C-alpha cells in the first residue's frame, strides 16, 4: 500500500480554467477505501469554487464532489467494501465524529467537516476532488452504489440529488392530503428535485426564469405545473399555493416574489448559493408564519437512502455525459444555463493516466 500518483484536472487561479494536474494521494489507511474514479458530476458549486466566488479557494484546486468509483484497495479494518464494489462520495469526506451534528447523523453540519475538495485532510494535505483518476476516503464517508443503479446515474445523486431530498424528507410522513411543492430553478439540483418530489407523491410546480424548459418539465420530468417567474400575472395567480419551495437559484434574486407563493406556514428551503446577500421584507414572513430555511447537501445516511429510493422507484435523471477535455466548455455552458440538466464526466473514459 503505497502513496499513489494520480492524474486530475485543476483550476490554477480565479479564471477557473482547468488543465491537467498530477498529484499524490495518501496510501490506503486501515479505515480507507481507495477507488478508481469512473464518473463525476459537475455541480454549480464547482463553478462557484473554481472562480473563488464563495469560501476562499486554494489553488491548484481539483473539483468534483459527485464521485462514483470502483474500489481498488481497502484498508485492513474496512468491512463495508471490497475490491470491485462501486462506491460513491459526495460533498464531505470527514467530520469530528463527536459533536451533536455528528452524533445525530447530520455530519454535514459538523464545524470540523472536511469538504471533498478545498479542505484540509487529516494528514494536513489539501483535499482534491473527483476530477481525478483515483481517490482515497475514510469508509465512513463512502456510500455503496446499489447494483440496480447505473454508475453514471448515481453520480449526480451524491450532491445535487441529496440536496433536494434532505429538506423534502421532512414532508414524507406529513399528514397533509396533498403537498404542494415548488422547485425554483430547473438545473441540476432542480430537475432531480422535481423527480424526487414527484416520487414522494407531491404536486410539483416548477418556477423557471423563462419558458424554454416548459415542455421538458411537464412531459419528461413529470411536473404538474410550470410558472415563469418574470410573469407578474402568473405569479400573482399562484399566490398562497405552495407548502414549500426548493430554491436552487445560484445568483441574487428577489425572495419576496417567491415567499408570496407560499401558504401560511410555508417554507423556502434555500440551497442555491448566492454570491451576494439576499434580502426580504420581514412582513412577508411574519404575516404568514413563513420560514426561510437553509440546507446543506444531506447526511451519509440520507445519501444511501436516496440511492436506494432512486433505484426502487426506477427514476432516471437527464444527464449529458462528457469527457474531461470538455470540462471548461461544460462550465461555460452551465454558466449560460445551457445544460439539460447535469453534466457528468466520464472520468475513466477520459484516459487521464
Ligand atoms: P444549475 O444546474 O446551474 O441550475 C441552476 C438553475 O437556476 C438554472 O438552471 C436556472 O433555471 C436557474 N438560474 C440560473 N441563473 C439564474 C439567475 N441569475 N436568476 C434566476 N435563476 C437562475 O446549478 P445547480 O448545480 O443545480 O446548483 C444550483 C445552486 O445550488 C448553486 O448555487 C449551487 O452552488 C447550489 N448547491 C447547493 C447545495 C447545498 O448543499 N446547499 C448543493 C448543491 C448545489 P431556470 O432556467 O429554470 O430559471
Ligand atoms: Zn462533528
mmCIF file with all atom_site columns, N, CA, C and O in Angstrom, residues 130-159:
data_model
loop_
_atom_site.group_PDB
_atom_site.id
_atom_site.type_symbol
_atom_site.label_atom_id
_atom_site.label_alt_id
_atom_site.label_comp_id
_atom_site.label_asym_id
_atom_site.label_entity_id
_atom_site.label_seq_id
_atom_site.pdbx_PDB_ins_code
_atom_site.Cartn_x
_atom_site.Cartn_y
_atom_site.Cartn_z
_atom_site.occupancy
_atom_site.B_iso_or_equiv
_atom_site.pdbx_formal_charge
_atom_site.auth_seq_id
_atom_site.auth_comp_id
_atom_site.auth_asym_id
_atom_site.auth_atom_id
_atom_site.pdbx_PDB_model_num
ATOM 1   N N  . UNK A 1 130 ? -13.052 14.768 -7.341  1.00 0.00 ? 130 UNK A N  1
ATOM 2   C CA . UNK A 1 130 ? -13.221 13.635 -8.257  1.00 0.00 ? 130 UNK A CA 1
ATOM 3   C C  . UNK A 1 130 ? -12.917 13.881 -9.721  1.00 0.00 ? 130 UNK A C  1
ATOM 4   O O  . UNK A 1 130 ? -13.127 12.990 -10.539 1.00 0.00 ? 130 UNK A O  1
ATOM 5   N N  . UNK A 1 131 ? -12.409 15.076 -10.066 1.00 0.00 ? 131 UNK A N  1
ATOM 6   C CA . UNK A 1 131 ? -11.943 15.267 -11.445 1.00 0.00 ? 131 UNK A CA 1
ATOM 7   C C  . UNK A 1 131 ? -10.531 14.697 -11.507 1.00 0.00 ? 131 UNK A C  1
ATOM 8   O O  . UNK A 1 131 ? -9.571  15.374 -11.873 1.00 0.00 ? 131 UNK A O  1
ATOM 9   N N  . UNK A 1 132 ? -10.392 13.456 -11.091 1.00 0.00 ? 132 UNK A N  1
ATOM 10  C CA . UNK A 1 132 ? -9.071  12.842 -10.975 1.00 0.00 ? 132 UNK A CA 1
ATOM 11  C C  . UNK A 1 132 ? -9.209  11.334 -11.109 1.00 0.00 ? 132 UNK A C  1
ATOM 12  O O  . UNK A 1 132 ? -10.308 10.796 -10.960 1.00 0.00 ? 132 UNK A O  1
ATOM 13  N N  . UNK A 1 133 ? -8.096  10.680 -11.344 1.00 0.00 ? 133 UNK A N  1
ATOM 14  C CA . UNK A 1 133 ? -8.177  9.254  -11.664 1.00 0.00 ? 133 UNK A CA 1
ATOM 15  C C  . UNK A 1 133 ? -8.485  8.367  -10.456 1.00 0.00 ? 133 UNK A C  1
ATOM 16  O O  . UNK A 1 133 ? -9.010  7.270  -10.617 1.00 0.00 ? 133 UNK A O  1
ATOM 17  N N  . UNK A 1 134 ? -8.147  8.819  -9.255  1.00 0.00 ? 134 UNK A N  1
ATOM 18  C CA . UNK A 1 134 ? -8.412  7.974  -8.073  1.00 0.00 ? 134 UNK A CA 1
ATOM 19  C C  . UNK A 1 134 ? -8.558  8.835  -6.828  1.00 0.00 ? 134 UNK A C  1
ATOM 20  O O  . UNK A 1 134 ? -8.089  9.971  -6.783  1.00 0.00 ? 134 UNK A O  1
ATOM 21  N N  . UNK A 1 135 ? -9.231  8.265  -5.829  1.00 0.00 ? 135 UNK A N  1
ATOM 22  C CA . UNK A 1 135 ? -9.384  8.956  -4.538  1.00 0.00 ? 135 UNK A CA 1
ATOM 23  C C  . UNK A 1 135 ? -9.240  7.952  -3.412  1.00 0.00 ? 135 UNK A C  1
ATOM 24  O O  . UNK A 1 135 ? -9.507  6.761  -3.597  1.00 0.00 ? 135 UNK A O  1
ATOM 25  N N  . UNK A 1 136 ? -8.851  8.465  -2.250  1.00 0.00 ? 136 UNK A N  1
ATOM 26  C CA . UNK A 1 136 ? -8.827  7.631  -1.054  1.00 0.00 ? 136 UNK A CA 1
ATOM 27  C C  . UNK A 1 136 ? -9.640  8.350  0.028   1.00 0.00 ? 136 UNK A C  1
ATOM 28  O O  . UNK A 1 136 ? -9.413  9.528  0.291   1.00 0.00 ? 136 UNK A O  1
ATOM 29  N N  . UNK A 1 137 ? -10.619 7.632  0.587   1.00 0.00 ? 137 UNK A N  1
ATOM 30  C CA . UNK A 1 137 ? -11.561 8.261  1.518   1.00 0.00 ? 137 UNK A CA 1
ATOM 31  C C  . UNK A 1 137 ? -11.860 7.286  2.664   1.00 0.00 ? 137 UNK A C  1
ATOM 32  O O  . UNK A 1 137 ? -11.976 6.077  2.449   1.00 0.00 ? 137 UNK A O  1
ATOM 33  N N  . UNK A 1 138 ? -11.977 7.828  3.873   1.00 0.00 ? 138 UNK A N  1
ATOM 34  C CA . UNK A 1 138 ? -12.357 7.025  5.037   1.00 0.00 ? 138 UNK A CA 1
ATOM 35  C C  . UNK A 1 138 ? -13.713 6.358  4.761   1.00 0.00 ? 138 UNK A C  1
ATOM 36  O O  . UNK A 1 138 ? -14.648 7.009  4.289   1.00 0.00 ? 138 UNK A O  1
ATOM 37  N N  . UNK A 1 139 ? -13.832 5.083  5.095   1.00 0.00 ? 139 UNK A N  1
ATOM 38  C CA . UNK A 1 139 ? -15.037 4.308  4.731   1.00 0.00 ? 139 UNK A CA 1
ATOM 39  C C  . UNK A 1 139 ? -16.363 4.914  5.211   1.00 0.00 ? 139 UNK A C  1
ATOM 40  O O  . UNK A 1 139 ? -17.401 4.723  4.595   1.00 0.00 ? 139 UNK A O  1
ATOM 41  N N  . UNK A 1 140 ? -16.287 5.658  6.319   1.00 0.00 ? 140 UNK A N  1
ATOM 42  C CA . UNK A 1 140 ? -17.500 6.232  6.885   1.00 0.00 ? 140 UNK A CA 1
ATOM 43  C C  . UNK A 1 140 ? -18.182 7.223  5.940   1.00 0.00 ? 140 UNK A C  1
ATOM 44  O O  . UNK A 1 140 ? -19.387 7.469  6.024   1.00 0.00 ? 140 UNK A O  1
ATOM 45  N N  . UNK A 1 141 ? -17.388 7.809  5.037   1.00 0.00 ? 141 UNK A N  1
ATOM 46  C CA . UNK A 1 141 ? -17.932 8.851  4.150   1.00 0.00 ? 141 UNK A CA 1
ATOM 47  C C  . UNK A 1 141 ? -18.119 8.328  2.724   1.00 0.00 ? 141 UNK A C  1
ATOM 48  O O  . UNK A 1 141 ? -18.219 9.108  1.783   1.00 0.00 ? 141 UNK A O  1
ATOM 49  N N  . UNK A 1 142 ? -18.118 7.014  2.608   1.00 0.00 ? 142 UNK A N  1
ATOM 50  C CA . UNK A 1 142 ? -18.285 6.395  1.302   1.00 0.00 ? 142 UNK A CA 1
ATOM 51  C C  . UNK A 1 142 ? -19.617 5.651  1.304   1.00 0.00 ? 142 UNK A C  1
ATOM 52  O O  . UNK A 1 142 ? -19.917 4.930  2.254   1.00 0.00 ? 142 UNK A O  1
ATOM 53  N N  . UNK A 1 143 ? -20.412 5.846  0.258   1.00 0.00 ? 143 UNK A N  1
ATOM 54  C CA . UNK A 1 143 ? -21.681 5.112  0.186   1.00 0.00 ? 143 UNK A CA 1
ATOM 55  C C  . UNK A 1 143 ? -21.572 3.999  -0.854  1.00 0.00 ? 143 UNK A C  1
ATOM 56  O O  . UNK A 1 143 ? -20.724 4.035  -1.740  1.00 0.00 ? 143 UNK A O  1
ATOM 57  N N  . UNK A 1 144 ? -22.452 3.032  -0.695  1.00 0.00 ? 144 UNK A N  1
ATOM 58  C CA . UNK A 1 144 ? -22.485 1.880  -1.590  1.00 0.00 ? 144 UNK A CA 1
ATOM 59  C C  . UNK A 1 144 ? -23.469 2.184  -2.722  1.00 0.00 ? 144 UNK A C  1
ATOM 60  O O  . UNK A 1 144 ? -24.603 2.569  -2.458  1.00 0.00 ? 144 UNK A O  1
ATOM 61  N N  . UNK A 1 145 ? -23.030 2.006  -3.956  1.00 0.00 ? 145 UNK A N  1
ATOM 62  C CA . UNK A 1 145 ? -23.943 2.233  -5.083  1.00 0.00 ? 145 UNK A CA 1
ATOM 63  C C  . UNK A 1 145 ? -24.741 0.939  -5.310  1.00 0.00 ? 145 UNK A C  1
ATOM 64  O O  . UNK A 1 145 ? -24.149 -0.115 -5.533  1.00 0.00 ? 145 UNK A O  1
ATOM 65  N N  . UNK A 1 146 ? -26.082 1.011  -5.221  1.00 0.00 ? 146 UNK A N  1
ATOM 66  C CA . UNK A 1 146 ? -26.873 -0.218 -5.385  1.00 0.00 ? 146 UNK A CA 1
ATOM 67  C C  . UNK A 1 146 ? -26.633 -0.858 -6.759  1.00 0.00 ? 146 UNK A C  1
ATOM 68  O O  . UNK A 1 146 ? -26.388 -0.146 -7.735  1.00 0.00 ? 146 UNK A O  1
ATOM 69  N N  . UNK A 1 147 ? -26.688 -2.177 -6.781  1.00 0.00 ? 147 UNK A N  1
ATOM 70  C CA . UNK A 1 147 ? -26.421 -2.901 -8.030  1.00 0.00 ? 147 UNK A CA 1
ATOM 71  C C  . UNK A 1 147 ? -27.329 -2.484 -9.168  1.00 0.00 ? 147 UNK A C  1
ATOM 72  O O  . UNK A 1 147 ? -26.944 -2.464 -10.329 1.00 0.00 ? 147 UNK A O  1
ATOM 73  N N  . UNK A 1 148 ? -28.580 -2.159 -8.815  1.00 0.00 ? 148 UNK A N  1
ATOM 74  C CA . UNK A 1 148 ? -29.560 -1.831 -9.855  1.00 0.00 ? 148 UNK A CA 1
ATOM 75  C C  . UNK A 1 148 ? -29.337 -0.457 -10.482 1.00 0.00 ? 148 UNK A C  1
ATOM 76  O O  . UNK A 1 148 ? -30.026 -0.098 -11.427 1.00 0.00 ? 148 UNK A O  1
ATOM 77  N N  . UNK A 1 149 ? -28.404 0.286  -9.935  1.00 0.00 ? 149 UNK A N  1
ATOM 78  C CA . UNK A 1 149 ? -28.217 1.666  -10.382 1.00 0.00 ? 149 UNK A CA 1
ATOM 79  C C  . UNK A 1 149 ? -26.984 1.785  -11.285 1.00 0.00 ? 149 UNK A C  1
ATOM 80  O O  . UNK A 1 149 ? -25.895 1.336  -10.917 1.00 0.00 ? 149 UNK A O  1
ATOM 81  N N  . UNK A 1 150 ? -27.161 2.415  -12.469 1.00 0.00 ? 150 UNK A N  1
ATOM 82  C CA . UNK A 1 150 ? -26.015 2.643  -13.347 1.00 0.00 ? 150 UNK A CA 1
ATOM 83  C C  . UNK A 1 150 ? -25.115 3.695  -12.696 1.00 0.00 ? 150 UNK A C  1
ATOM 84  O O  . UNK A 1 150 ? -25.614 4.677  -12.151 1.00 0.00 ? 150 UNK A O  1
ATOM 85  N N  . UNK A 1 151 ? -23.783 3.488  -12.732 1.00 0.00 ? 151 UNK A N  1
ATOM 86  C CA . UNK A 1 151 ? -22.882 4.409  -12.015 1.00 0.00 ? 151 UNK A CA 1
ATOM 87  C C  . UNK A 1 151 ? -23.009 5.860  -12.486 1.00 0.00 ? 151 UNK A C  1
ATOM 88  O O  . UNK A 1 151 ? -22.928 6.784  -11.672 1.00 0.00 ? 151 UNK A O  1
ATOM 89  N N  . UNK A 1 152 ? -23.249 6.066  -13.781 1.00 0.00 ? 152 UNK A N  1
ATOM 90  C CA . UNK A 1 152 ? -23.356 7.459  -14.268 1.00 0.00 ? 152 UNK A CA 1
ATOM 91  C C  . UNK A 1 152 ? -24.634 8.125  -13.752 1.00 0.00 ? 152 UNK A C  1
ATOM 92  O O  . UNK A 1 152 ? -24.705 9.331  -13.597 1.00 0.00 ? 152 UNK A O  1
ATOM 93  N N  . UNK A 1 153 ? -25.657 7.303  -13.484 1.00 0.00 ? 153 UNK A N  1
ATOM 94  C CA . UNK A 1 153 ? -26.908 7.822  -12.911 1.00 0.00 ? 153 UNK A CA 1
ATOM 95  C C  . UNK A 1 153 ? -26.710 8.180  -11.433 1.00 0.00 ? 153 UNK A C  1
ATOM 96  O O  . UNK A 1 153 ? -27.291 9.126  -10.929 1.00 0.00 ? 153 UNK A O  1
ATOM 97  N N  . UNK A 1 154 ? -25.893 7.391  -10.769 1.00 0.00 ? 154 UNK A N  1
ATOM 98  C CA . UNK A 1 154 ? -25.714 7.588  -9.328  1.00 0.00 ? 154 UNK A CA 1
ATOM 99  C C  . UNK A 1 154 ? -24.974 8.890  -9.029  1.00 0.00 ? 154 UNK A C  1
ATOM 100 O O  . UNK A 1 154 ? -25.225 9.538  -8.010  1.00 0.00 ? 154 UNK A O  1
ATOM 101 N N  . UNK A 1 155 ? -24.066 9.287  -9.934  1.00 0.00 ? 155 UNK A N  1
ATOM 102 C CA . UNK A 1 155 ? -23.156 10.401 -9.635  1.00 0.00 ? 155 UNK A CA 1
ATOM 103 C C  . UNK A 1 155 ? -23.879 11.648 -9.111  1.00 0.00 ? 155 UNK A C  1
ATOM 104 O O  . UNK A 1 155 ? -23.608 12.112 -8.008  1.00 0.00 ? 155 UNK A O  1
ATOM 105 N N  . UNK A 1 156 ? -24.831 12.164 -9.897  1.00 0.00 ? 156 UNK A N  1
ATOM 106 C CA . UNK A 1 156 ? -25.417 13.450 -9.509  1.00 0.00 ? 156 UNK A CA 1
ATOM 107 C C  . UNK A 1 156 ? -26.336 13.354 -8.286  1.00 0.00 ? 156 UNK A C  1
ATOM 108 O O  . UNK A 1 156 ? -26.711 14.361 -7.705  1.00 0.00 ? 156 UNK A O  1
ATOM 109 N N  . UNK A 1 157 ? -26.669 12.132 -7.882  1.00 0.00 ? 157 UNK A N  1
ATOM 110 C CA . UNK A 1 157 ? -27.472 11.997 -6.658  1.00 0.00 ? 157 UNK A CA 1
ATOM 111 C C  . UNK A 1 157 ? -26.647 12.314 -5.411  1.00 0.00 ? 157 UNK A C  1
ATOM 112 O O  . UNK A 1 157 ? -27.182 12.701 -4.379  1.00 0.00 ? 157 UNK A O  1
ATOM 113 N N  . UNK A 1 158 ? -25.328 12.172 -5.531  1.00 0.00 ? 158 UNK A N  1
ATOM 114 C CA . UNK A 1 158 ? -24.457 12.241 -4.357  1.00 0.00 ? 158 UNK A CA 1
ATOM 115 C C  . UNK A 1 158 ? -24.330 13.643 -3.781  1.00 0.00 ? 158 UNK A C  1
ATOM 116 O O  . UNK A 1 158 ? -24.020 13.812 -2.612  1.00 0.00 ? 158 UNK A O  1
ATOM 117 N N  . UNK A 1 159 ? -24.576 14.662 -4.620  1.00 0.00 ? 159 UNK A N  1
ATOM 118 C CA . UNK A 1 159 ? -24.707 16.009 -4.048  1.00 0.00 ? 159 UNK A CA 1
ATOM 119 C C  . UNK A 1 159 ? -26.041 16.612 -4.461  1.00 0.00 ? 159 UNK A C  1
ATOM 120 O O  . UNK A 1 159 ? -26.903 16.847 -3.630  1.00 0.00 ? 159 UNK A O  1
#
